[in-house]
Short mmCIF file of C-alpha atoms in Angstrom, two decimals:
data_model
loop_
_atom_site.label_atom_id
_atom_site.label_comp_id
_atom_site.label_asym_id
_atom_site.label_seq_id
_atom_site.Cartn_x
_atom_site.Cartn_y
_atom_site.Cartn_z
CA MET T 192 -6.43 24.82 -34.65
CA THR T 193 -9.55 24.32 -32.50
CA GLU T 194 -8.93 24.17 -28.76
CA GLN T 195 -9.74 20.76 -27.31
CA LYS T 196 -12.34 21.13 -24.58
CA LEU T 197 -11.78 19.55 -21.19
CA LYS T 198 -14.26 16.82 -20.28
CA VAL T 199 -16.16 17.27 -17.01
CA LEU T 200 -17.93 14.47 -15.09
CA ILE T 201 -20.59 15.41 -12.48
CA VAL T 202 -21.07 13.00 -9.58
CA ASP T 203 -23.82 13.65 -7.02
CA ASP T 204 -26.61 11.49 -5.59
CA GLU T 205 -29.13 14.34 -5.97
CA GLU T 206 -30.50 14.76 -9.48
CA ILE T 207 -31.43 18.40 -8.89
CA VAL T 208 -27.82 19.17 -7.98
CA ARG T 209 -26.45 17.41 -11.08
CA HIS T 210 -28.82 19.29 -13.38
CA GLY T 211 -28.11 22.55 -11.56
CA LEU T 212 -24.36 22.15 -12.07
CA GLU T 213 -24.89 21.70 -15.79
CA LYS T 214 -26.65 25.07 -16.02
CA ILE T 215 -25.06 27.20 -13.28
CA ILE T 216 -22.10 28.39 -15.40
CA ASP T 217 -21.19 28.61 -19.07
CA TRP T 218 -19.02 25.52 -19.44
CA GLU T 219 -18.37 26.13 -23.14
CA LYS T 220 -17.00 29.59 -22.41
CA LEU T 221 -14.58 28.02 -19.90
CA GLY T 222 -13.34 25.58 -22.54
CA CYS T 223 -15.11 22.60 -20.93
CA THR T 224 -17.86 20.19 -21.86
CA ILE T 225 -20.03 17.98 -19.63
CA CYS T 226 -19.23 14.42 -20.72
CA GLY T 227 -21.45 12.53 -18.28
CA GLU T 228 -23.12 12.15 -14.90
CA ALA T 229 -23.11 9.62 -12.07
CA SER T 230 -25.29 9.30 -8.98
CA THR T 231 -23.20 6.78 -7.02
CA GLY T 232 -19.56 6.07 -6.33
CA GLU T 233 -19.77 2.81 -8.29
CA GLU T 234 -21.13 4.59 -11.36
CA ALA T 235 -18.46 7.25 -11.00
CA LEU T 236 -15.64 4.71 -11.13
CA GLU T 237 -17.11 3.13 -14.26
CA GLN T 238 -17.49 6.53 -15.93
CA LEU T 239 -13.92 7.46 -15.04
CA VAL T 240 -12.62 4.45 -16.99
CA GLN T 241 -15.00 4.85 -19.93
CA LEU T 242 -15.06 8.63 -20.39
CA GLU T 243 -11.60 9.60 -19.04
CA PRO T 244 -12.72 13.06 -17.86
CA SER T 245 -10.19 15.76 -17.03
CA ILE T 246 -12.27 17.27 -14.20
CA VAL T 247 -14.66 15.57 -11.79
CA LEU T 248 -17.17 17.45 -9.62
CA LEU T 249 -17.57 14.93 -6.80
CA ASP T 250 -20.07 14.89 -3.94
CA ILE T 251 -18.21 13.94 -0.76
CA ASN T 252 -21.19 12.41 1.05
CA MET T 253 -22.93 9.66 -0.96
CA PRO T 254 -24.45 6.36 0.22
CA LYS T 255 -22.36 3.17 0.03
CA GLN T 256 -19.22 4.44 -1.69
CA THR T 257 -18.44 8.01 -0.61
CA GLY T 258 -16.48 10.56 -2.58
CA ILE T 259 -13.47 9.72 -0.38
CA ASP T 260 -13.73 6.07 -1.45
CA VAL T 261 -13.75 7.11 -5.11
CA ILE T 262 -10.73 9.38 -4.80
CA LYS T 263 -8.84 6.79 -2.75
CA GLN T 264 -9.38 4.10 -5.39
CA VAL T 265 -8.15 6.44 -8.12
CA HIS T 266 -5.21 7.50 -5.97
CA ASP T 267 -4.25 3.91 -5.06
CA ASN T 268 -4.73 2.45 -8.57
CA PRO T 269 -3.08 4.84 -11.05
CA GLN T 270 -2.78 2.13 -13.72
CA ALA T 271 -6.55 1.57 -13.70
CA PHE T 272 -7.21 5.30 -14.07
CA PRO T 273 -4.48 6.62 -16.39
CA SER T 274 -6.32 9.87 -17.21
CA LYS T 275 -5.60 11.18 -13.65
CA PRO T 276 -8.64 13.47 -13.39
CA LYS T 277 -8.68 16.59 -11.19
CA PHE T 278 -11.29 16.28 -8.43
CA LEU T 279 -13.26 19.26 -7.12
CA ILE T 280 -15.10 18.23 -3.96
CA LEU T 281 -18.71 19.26 -3.28
CA SER T 282 -19.35 19.29 0.46
CA GLY T 283 -21.51 20.66 3.25
CA TYR T 284 -20.09 22.56 6.21
CA SER T 285 -20.34 19.41 8.34
CA ASP T 286 -18.17 17.50 5.86
CA PHE T 287 -15.05 19.58 6.46
CA ASP T 288 -13.00 16.70 7.89
CA TYR T 289 -13.95 14.55 4.90
CA ALA T 290 -12.94 17.34 2.56
CA GLN T 291 -9.54 17.51 4.29
CA LYS T 292 -9.07 13.79 3.68
CA ALA T 293 -9.94 14.30 0.02
CA LEU T 294 -7.27 17.00 -0.25
CA ASN T 295 -4.76 14.54 1.18
CA TYR T 296 -5.57 12.19 -1.69
CA GLY T 297 -4.90 14.90 -4.25
CA ALA T 298 -8.22 16.70 -4.69
CA LYS T 299 -7.71 20.19 -6.15
CA GLY T 300 -10.02 21.87 -3.66
CA TYR T 301 -13.54 21.83 -2.35
CA ILE T 302 -16.60 24.01 -2.64
CA VAL T 303 -19.35 24.24 -0.04
CA LYS T 304 -23.02 23.74 -0.88
CA PRO T 305 -25.13 25.64 -1.80
CA ILE T 306 -22.74 26.30 -4.64
CA ASP T 307 -21.91 29.87 -5.60
CA GLU T 308 -21.54 30.23 -9.38
CA ASP T 309 -18.68 32.74 -9.18
CA GLU T 310 -16.72 30.51 -6.80
CA LEU T 311 -17.33 27.46 -8.98
CA GLU T 312 -16.18 29.30 -12.10
CA GLU T 313 -13.06 30.53 -10.29
CA LYS T 314 -12.22 26.99 -9.14
CA ILE T 315 -12.74 25.54 -12.63
CA ARG T 316 -10.54 28.22 -14.17
CA ALA T 317 -7.81 27.43 -11.63
CA ILE T 318 -8.03 23.68 -12.29
CA LYS T 319 -8.02 24.25 -16.05
CA LYS T 320 -4.92 26.40 -15.65
CA ASP T 321 -3.27 23.62 -13.63
CA ILE T 322 -4.04 21.10 -16.37
CA GLU T 323 -2.66 23.36 -19.09
CA SER T 324 0.47 24.06 -17.04
CA GLU T 325 1.08 20.37 -16.48
CA ALA T 326 0.76 19.67 -20.18
CA GLU T 327 3.27 22.40 -21.06
CA VAL T 328 5.74 21.21 -18.42
CA ALA T 329 5.55 17.66 -19.77
CA THR T 330 6.83 18.85 -23.16
CA LEU T 331 10.03 20.22 -21.60
CA ARG T 332 11.17 16.98 -20.02
CA SER T 333 9.46 13.69 -19.30
CA SER T 334 8.14 13.26 -15.80
CA ALA T 335 10.29 10.19 -15.18
CA GLU T 336 13.49 12.01 -16.14
CA LYS T 337 12.66 14.98 -13.93
CA GLU T 338 11.81 12.80 -10.94
CA GLU T 339 15.05 10.84 -11.30
CA LEU T 340 17.10 14.02 -11.63
CA ALA T 341 15.29 15.64 -8.69
CA SER T 342 15.97 12.56 -6.57
CA ARG T 343 19.70 12.65 -7.34
CA PHE T 344 19.98 16.38 -6.68
CA LYS T 345 18.11 16.00 -3.39
CA GLN T 346 20.69 13.36 -2.39
CA LEU T 347 23.42 15.76 -3.47
CA PHE T 348 22.12 18.58 -1.29
CA VAL T 349 21.43 16.35 1.73
CA LYS T 350 24.89 14.70 1.62
CA GLY T 351 26.72 17.92 0.77
CA THR T 352 29.10 16.08 -1.59
CA THR T 353 29.07 14.91 -5.21
CA LYS T 354 30.65 11.59 -4.19
CA GLY T 355 28.39 8.74 -5.29
CA ILE T 356 26.08 11.01 -7.32
CA THR T 357 26.11 10.40 -11.08
CA VAL T 358 24.32 12.14 -13.94
CA ASP T 359 24.69 11.95 -17.71
CA ASP T 360 27.14 14.14 -19.65
CA GLU T 361 24.42 16.59 -20.71
CA ALA T 362 23.33 17.20 -17.11
CA GLN T 363 26.97 17.51 -15.99
CA LYS T 364 27.57 20.31 -18.51
CA SER T 365 24.43 22.27 -17.57
CA LEU T 366 24.44 25.53 -15.66
CA TYR T 367 22.38 25.37 -12.47
CA GLN T 368 20.86 27.96 -10.19
CA VAL T 369 19.08 26.94 -6.98
CA ALA T 370 16.23 28.71 -5.19
CA VAL T 371 15.05 27.73 -1.71
CA ILE T 372 11.55 28.87 -0.70
CA SER T 373 10.11 28.87 2.83
CA LEU T 374 6.85 26.90 2.75
CA GLU T 375 5.61 28.50 5.96
CA ARG T 376 6.29 32.03 4.75
CA ALA T 377 4.67 31.13 1.42
CA GLY T 378 1.43 30.38 3.26
CA CYS T 379 1.43 26.58 3.23
CA VAL T 380 -0.77 25.31 6.05
CA ASN T 381 -0.60 21.87 7.68
CA GLY T 382 2.07 20.75 5.26
CA GLU T 383 -0.23 21.15 2.25
CA THR T 384 1.85 22.15 -0.78
CA GLN T 385 -0.50 21.45 -3.68
CA GLN T 386 -1.59 25.03 -4.26
CA PHE T 387 1.96 26.22 -3.79
CA GLU T 388 3.31 23.67 -6.29
CA ALA T 389 0.61 24.63 -8.79
CA ALA T 390 1.59 28.31 -8.48
CA ALA T 391 5.28 27.42 -8.90
CA GLU T 392 4.62 25.34 -12.02
CA ASP T 393 2.48 28.13 -13.44
CA CYS T 394 5.23 30.71 -12.94
CA PHE T 395 8.04 28.45 -14.21
CA VAL T 396 6.18 26.57 -16.94
CA TYR T 397 8.48 27.89 -19.69
CA LEU T 398 11.70 27.41 -17.71
CA GLN T 399 13.78 24.24 -17.55
CA HIS T 400 13.58 23.22 -13.89
CA PHE T 401 12.80 20.52 -11.39
CA SER T 402 11.85 20.79 -7.73
CA PHE T 403 11.28 18.92 -4.47
CA VAL T 404 10.36 19.45 -0.84
CA MET T 405 13.29 19.38 1.57
CA ASP T 406 12.61 19.77 5.30
CA ALA T 407 10.38 22.87 5.64
CA SER T 408 11.49 24.35 2.33
CA TYR T 409 10.79 23.93 -1.35
CA VAL T 410 13.89 23.64 -3.52
CA ILE T 411 13.80 24.60 -7.20
CA VAL T 412 16.76 23.85 -9.49
CA PHE T 413 16.85 25.85 -12.72
CA SER T 414 18.83 24.38 -15.60
CA ASP T 415 20.48 26.41 -18.38
CA GLU T 416 18.37 29.51 -17.78
CA GLY T 417 19.62 33.09 -17.74
CA GLU T 418 20.02 34.67 -14.29
CA GLU T 419 17.77 37.62 -15.09
CA THR T 420 15.10 35.30 -16.47
CA VAL T 421 15.17 33.23 -13.28
CA LYS T 422 15.02 36.34 -11.09
CA ARG T 423 12.08 37.77 -13.02
CA HIS T 424 10.03 34.57 -12.72
CA LEU T 425 11.01 33.97 -9.09
CA GLU T 426 9.90 37.49 -8.17
CA ARG T 427 6.60 36.85 -9.93
CA LEU T 428 6.05 33.70 -7.83
CA CYS T 429 7.03 35.37 -4.55
CA LEU T 430 4.74 38.35 -5.10
CA ARG T 431 1.91 35.98 -5.95
CA LEU T 432 2.46 33.96 -2.77
CA GLN T 433 2.91 37.02 -0.55
CA LYS T 434 -0.61 38.27 -1.40
CA ASN T 435 0.20 41.92 -0.65
CA LYS T 436 2.20 41.05 2.48
CA THR T 437 5.83 42.00 2.98
CA GLY T 438 8.79 39.84 3.85
CA SER T 439 11.29 37.76 1.91
CA ILE T 440 10.13 34.19 1.35
CA ALA T 441 12.88 32.83 -0.91
CA ALA T 442 16.66 32.74 -1.35
CA LEU T 443 18.44 32.42 -4.70
CA GLY T 444 21.97 31.03 -5.07
CA LEU T 445 24.55 31.89 -7.73
CA ARG T 446 24.59 30.21 -11.16
CA ALA T 447 27.32 27.58 -11.70
CA GLU T 448 28.18 24.55 -13.84
CA GLY T 449 27.72 20.82 -13.22
CA LEU T 450 27.08 18.93 -10.00
CA ASP T 451 29.75 20.89 -8.12
CA GLY T 452 28.18 24.12 -9.32
CA ALA T 453 24.68 22.99 -8.32
CA LEU T 454 25.89 22.13 -4.83
CA GLU T 455 27.67 25.48 -4.58
CA SER T 456 24.50 27.28 -5.64
CA TYR T 457 22.46 25.36 -3.05
CA VAL T 458 24.96 26.21 -0.30
CA ASP T 459 24.67 29.89 -1.26
CA ALA T 460 20.87 29.73 -1.23
CA HIS T 461 20.78 27.80 2.07
CA LEU T 462 22.95 30.41 3.81
CA LEU T 463 20.64 33.14 2.55
CA TYR T 464 17.57 31.10 3.51
CA GLN T 465 18.65 31.15 7.15
CA GLN T 466 18.61 34.96 7.01
CA LEU T 467 15.07 35.41 5.61
CA PHE T 468 13.90 36.23 9.15
CA PHE T 469 15.70 39.58 8.95
CA PHE T 470 14.57 40.71 5.46
CA THR T 471 11.18 42.33 4.93
CA GLN T 472 11.66 44.69 1.99
CA LYS T 473 12.26 42.24 -0.88
CA PRO T 474 10.29 39.25 -2.14
CA TYR T 475 13.47 37.15 -2.33
CA ILE T 476 17.14 37.70 -1.47
CA VAL T 477 20.45 37.03 -3.25
CA LYS T 478 24.05 37.08 -2.06
CA SER T 479 24.54 40.78 -2.79
CA ASP T 480 21.70 41.63 -0.38
CA LEU T 481 23.63 39.98 2.44
CA GLU T 482 26.89 41.67 1.43
CA GLU T 483 25.26 45.12 1.36
CA ASP T 484 23.57 44.68 4.76
CA GLU T 485 25.85 45.96 7.55
CA ASP T 486 23.73 44.28 10.21
CA ALA T 487 24.09 40.94 8.43
CA ALA T 488 27.88 41.27 8.35
CA LEU T 489 27.92 41.71 12.14
CA ARG T 490 25.34 38.99 12.64
CA LEU T 491 27.33 36.43 10.65
CA GLY T 492 30.67 37.30 12.22
CA LYS T 493 32.44 35.66 15.14
CA LYS T 494 31.14 36.15 18.66
CA PRO T 495 33.11 39.09 20.10
CA ASP T 496 35.07 38.74 23.34
CA GLY T 497 32.95 39.57 26.35
CA PHE T 498 29.66 39.08 24.49
CA ASP T 499 26.86 39.11 27.08
CA SER T 500 23.69 37.33 25.98
CA ASN T 501 21.96 38.68 29.12
CA TYR T 502 22.49 42.31 28.10
CA ILE T 503 18.83 42.69 27.18
CA PHE T 504 17.80 41.94 30.78
CA THR T 505 20.22 44.50 32.25
CA ARG T 506 18.09 47.22 30.58
CA ILE T 507 14.85 46.23 32.35
CA PRO T 508 15.38 48.39 35.49
CA GLU T 509 15.99 51.41 33.25
CA LEU T 510 12.93 50.57 31.15
CA THR T 511 10.82 50.22 34.31
CA GLN T 512 11.77 53.77 35.32
CA TYR T 513 10.71 55.14 31.94
CA ILE T 514 7.39 53.29 32.24
CA GLU T 515 6.81 54.83 35.69
CA ILE T 516 7.28 58.37 34.38
CA TYR T 517 5.54 57.70 31.05
CA ASP T 518 8.58 58.77 28.99
CA LEU T 519 7.58 57.28 25.66
CA GLN T 520 10.48 58.90 23.85
CA LYS T 521 13.09 57.25 26.07
CA ILE T 522 11.22 53.95 25.89
CA GLN T 523 11.35 54.16 22.11
CA VAL T 524 15.09 54.95 22.13
CA LEU T 525 15.82 52.06 24.48
CA MET T 526 13.74 49.64 22.40
CA GLU T 527 15.55 50.73 19.22
CA GLN T 528 18.86 50.04 20.96
CA LEU T 529 17.68 46.56 21.90
CA ARG T 530 16.36 46.01 18.37
CA LYS T 531 19.78 46.91 16.94
CA TRP T 532 21.60 44.73 19.48
CA LEU T 533 19.44 41.71 18.71
CA LYS T 534 19.60 42.20 14.95
CA THR T 535 23.39 42.40 14.91
CA SER T 536 24.06 39.74 17.53
CA VAL T 537 25.48 36.33 16.67
CA LEU T 538 22.55 34.63 18.38
CA SER T 539 20.39 32.13 16.52
CA ILE T 540 16.82 33.01 15.57
CA GLU T 541 15.53 30.62 18.24
CA GLU T 542 17.71 32.29 20.87
CA ILE T 543 16.53 35.76 19.82
CA LYS T 544 12.88 34.73 20.11
CA LYS T 545 13.43 33.16 23.51
CA LEU T 546 15.16 36.32 24.76
CA CYS T 547 12.25 38.47 23.57
CA MET T 548 9.71 36.19 25.23
CA ALA T 549 11.60 36.26 28.52
CA PHE T 550 12.12 40.03 28.21
CA ILE T 551 8.42 40.97 28.11
CA VAL T 552 7.62 38.56 30.96
CA ASP T 553 10.44 39.96 33.12
CA THR T 554 9.50 43.56 32.26
CA GLN T 555 5.90 43.04 33.32
CA ASN T 556 7.04 41.27 36.52
CA SER T 557 9.41 44.15 37.28
CA VAL T 558 6.58 46.68 37.15
CA HIS T 559 4.27 44.46 39.19
CA THR T 560 6.95 43.85 41.83
CA LYS T 561 7.62 47.58 42.31
CA HIS T 562 3.93 48.53 42.21
CA PRO T 563 1.78 45.62 43.43
CA GLU T 564 -1.07 48.03 44.06
CA LYS T 565 -1.36 48.83 40.36
CA GLU T 566 -3.97 46.96 38.32
CA LEU T 567 -2.37 47.00 34.90
CA GLU T 568 -4.92 46.08 32.26
CA THR T 569 -2.50 45.07 29.54
CA VAL T 570 -2.41 41.76 27.72
CA PRO T 571 -0.56 39.37 30.06
CA ALA T 572 2.96 38.90 28.77
CA LEU T 573 2.54 35.12 28.77
CA ASP T 574 -0.33 35.49 26.28
CA LEU T 575 2.09 37.01 23.79
CA VAL T 576 4.78 34.35 24.12
CA ASN T 577 3.36 32.06 21.43
CA LEU T 578 2.65 35.04 19.20
CA ILE T 579 6.31 36.07 19.36
CA TYR T 580 7.52 32.52 18.80
CA THR T 581 5.47 32.08 15.61
CA GLN T 582 6.54 35.32 13.93
CA ASN T 583 8.30 34.78 10.60
CA TYR T 584 10.13 38.11 10.57
CA PHE T 585 12.33 39.98 13.03
CA ASP T 586 10.67 43.40 12.57
CA GLU T 587 7.18 41.99 13.17
CA MET T 588 8.40 40.27 16.32
CA MET T 589 10.06 43.43 17.63
CA ASP T 590 6.93 45.48 16.90
CA ILE T 591 5.03 43.20 19.27
CA VAL T 592 7.67 43.66 21.99
CA THR T 593 7.80 47.43 21.50
CA ASP T 594 4.02 47.82 21.42
CA PHE T 595 3.80 45.80 24.62
CA THR T 596 6.25 48.07 26.48
CA THR T 597 4.54 51.28 25.36
CA GLY T 598 1.16 49.76 26.22
CA LEU T 599 2.50 48.93 29.68
CA ALA T 600 3.51 52.58 30.14
CA GLU T 601 0.12 53.84 29.02
CA SER T 602 -1.66 51.44 31.35
CA PHE T 603 0.59 52.37 34.28
CA THR T 604 -0.29 56.07 34.09
CA SER T 605 -3.97 55.70 33.24
CA ASN T 606 -6.99 55.61 35.46
CA THR T 607 -7.74 52.13 34.27
CA ALA T 608 -10.49 51.42 36.77
CA SER T 609 -12.92 53.75 35.02
CA SER T 610 -11.47 53.93 31.54
CA THR T 611 -13.43 53.26 28.39
CA ILE T 612 -10.78 50.79 27.31
CA LEU T 613 -11.39 48.66 30.39
CA LYS T 614 -15.07 48.51 29.50
CA VAL T 615 -14.21 47.56 25.94
CA ILE T 616 -11.86 44.82 27.16
CA GLN T 617 -14.51 43.37 29.45
CA TYR T 618 -17.06 43.52 26.63
CA VAL T 619 -14.68 41.67 24.30
CA LYS T 620 -13.99 39.00 26.93
CA THR T 621 -17.70 38.25 27.28
CA ASN T 622 -18.69 38.71 23.62
CA TYR T 623 -15.68 37.31 21.77
CA ASN T 624 -17.88 34.87 19.83
CA ARG T 625 -19.77 37.72 18.14
CA GLU T 626 -18.66 39.62 15.05
CA LEU T 627 -16.74 42.44 16.73
CA LYS T 628 -15.36 45.45 14.94
CA LEU T 629 -14.03 48.77 16.19
CA GLU T 630 -16.89 50.58 14.44
CA LEU T 631 -19.45 48.62 16.47
CA LEU T 632 -17.56 49.17 19.74
CA GLY T 633 -17.18 52.86 18.94
CA ASP T 634 -20.96 53.15 18.61
CA LEU T 635 -21.52 51.18 21.83
CA PHE T 636 -19.13 53.29 23.89
CA ASN T 637 -19.73 56.64 22.16
CA CYS T 638 -16.28 57.27 20.75
CA ASN T 639 -14.57 57.48 17.38
CA SER T 640 -13.51 54.03 16.14
CA ALA T 641 -10.09 55.23 14.93
CA TYR T 642 -9.39 56.86 18.29
CA LEU T 643 -10.64 53.75 20.08
CA GLY T 644 -8.30 51.56 18.00
CA LYS T 645 -5.33 53.77 18.84
CA LYS T 646 -6.08 53.85 22.57
CA PHE T 647 -6.85 50.12 22.63
CA LYS T 648 -3.41 49.31 21.20
CA GLU T 649 -1.74 51.70 23.64
CA TYR T 650 -3.45 50.04 26.61
CA THR T 651 -3.10 46.40 25.60
CA GLY T 652 0.14 46.54 23.62
CA VAL T 653 -1.43 44.87 20.58
CA PRO T 654 -3.93 45.88 17.88
CA PHE T 655 -7.60 45.17 18.55
CA ASN T 656 -7.86 42.29 16.05
CA THR T 657 -4.78 40.60 17.55
CA TYR T 658 -6.24 40.88 21.06
CA LEU T 659 -9.55 39.44 19.85
CA ASP T 660 -7.72 36.52 18.23
CA ILE T 661 -5.79 35.87 21.47
CA ILE T 662 -9.03 35.70 23.48
CA ARG T 663 -10.72 33.46 20.93
CA ILE T 664 -7.80 31.05 20.58
CA GLU T 665 -7.48 30.73 24.38
CA GLN T 666 -11.19 29.85 24.56
CA ALA T 667 -10.75 27.36 21.73
CA LYS T 668 -7.79 25.73 23.55
CA ASN T 669 -9.94 25.38 26.65
CA MET T 670 -12.77 23.77 24.66
CA LEU T 671 -10.36 21.39 22.95
CA GLU T 672 -9.06 20.31 26.37
CA THR T 673 -12.39 20.01 28.20
CA THR T 674 -15.03 19.05 25.60
CA SER T 675 -15.58 16.51 22.84
CA LEU T 676 -16.88 19.11 20.40
CA LYS T 677 -15.80 18.87 16.76
CA ILE T 678 -13.24 21.39 15.55
CA TYR T 679 -15.70 23.08 13.19
CA GLU T 680 -18.15 23.44 16.10
CA ILE T 681 -15.51 25.05 18.30
CA SER T 682 -14.56 27.33 15.42
CA LYS T 683 -18.11 28.73 15.29
CA LEU T 684 -18.47 28.92 19.07
CA VAL T 685 -15.42 31.15 19.45
CA GLY T 686 -16.41 33.46 16.60
CA TYR T 687 -14.85 32.05 13.40
CA SER T 688 -17.50 31.16 10.85
CA ASN T 689 -14.84 29.94 8.40
CA THR T 690 -13.10 26.82 9.74
CA ASP T 691 -10.14 27.24 7.35
CA TYR T 692 -9.52 30.71 8.79
CA PHE T 693 -9.76 29.28 12.31
CA TYR T 694 -7.09 26.70 11.43
CA LEU T 695 -4.78 29.50 10.18
CA LYS T 696 -5.26 31.65 13.28
CA PHE T 697 -4.86 28.71 15.67
CA LYS T 698 -1.64 27.60 13.96
CA LYS T 699 -0.28 31.17 14.03
CA HIS T 700 -0.91 31.62 17.76
CA THR T 701 -0.01 28.12 19.01
CA ASN T 702 2.38 26.82 16.34
CA MET T 703 0.22 23.72 15.94
CA THR T 704 -3.13 22.77 14.40
CA PRO T 705 -6.23 22.25 16.60
CA LYS T 706 -5.93 18.48 16.07
CA GLU T 707 -2.27 18.48 17.06
CA PHE T 708 -3.06 20.58 20.16
CA LYS T 709 -5.88 18.25 21.22
CA ARG T 710 -3.69 15.18 20.72
CA THR T 711 -0.87 16.79 22.74
CA GLN T 712 -3.22 17.53 25.64
CA GLU T 713 -4.62 13.99 25.57
CA GLU T 714 -1.09 12.56 25.72
CA LYS T 715 -0.34 14.65 28.83
CA GLN T 716 -3.28 13.16 30.71
#
């Protein structure tokens, strides 16, 4: 049987661009065919009705009706455009905000002009895969049935009781297994879940399932699937979302029958989900992982008599002494003791983070108070507070705290006034908007880049790239507060040529997007 080719409509007000897009890649090889062209938004809407394309390459910035207007009309009038085409936005760098709006209306992505043929081909392949996945999913269960079932199960999980929730006999007899995935740990930025959902549908296309967003998590309910099958496909999704990073991003409940069983499975998964912060070695966790973890057993137990949540601060005088005599071994032992105490405590994740933030501030103040004459060129503890708060995993958070304390010791015993590291730090502070790498700095200051990186981390308490990000984000915050520059302009001024990457870094260090930060500062005034 011959494969049916996907129809592609090209919409751009420049004829040379339209003709170029026809020739830039081998559409036939990709299983696509160009079905038509349009030079205006009005023409595009007519062609969408007449030709019913599957994919639309759409210029974002056209006279009269823009690409946003076209997508909005399609989004707001699904009955008039039943083919539901996938839009790939064509934009310039200055159109980033428009492209973001297009994504909010369901566009599958955007590509910046001048168009790179490899990037275009990759995007088309991804969209084609999405279309094929959607078609396969539709054969398993009608969209209306899945949405209705998902809605009832979401009610079930929110209420925590089967009372008032009804399903047909077939659904009541099914075996359910629930997975809860952390959207933040899966890399979803600014609440955007489209790419995540596409990846999930691709990995579970042959499994009976339905899913929905619930708070900051994505809940997937598997129906009448074997446990090993579910685990295999869930691992595939998690590894794909992790992108070579470590850390558990999902929790999987036990398999059980009917509505009561589904609720039980969700409760299992939700309990595990709350423990993802402490697991870094597996892509997802199940109940046996919690049962086999001795630290988890202590962490989930009752608060022991005499539990002192201020214990961590009682160790600061001792730590200060070790810093003064540069005893890195004893510092390491003490930090491991604190790591163990925090990991096995009954404190909440929020409480643990707050303790760690206060700990580094108090430790730095302790050293400064005893030795006011010392000029310690470490990263100010307050600069690391947001970094600690936004960490998704316990071990990563504790590495920051430990690196800071050892860096404080190194700085205390060094001749910082004339050190190479001080010169590097000053150079970074004045040249943060340039493309800075350790290799370049090594050449500038006549030292091996690997050695420089090691010493830099010892002095500042954080790796070079983290320090550079801290400087850049602080400058960006200042610009957002004091200027009317656009976000993409600030991104370039502080050293990030890719605005998307700037958004990611800003969110990681401040726990909010640049727009949210700017709005918050304006509200304070």
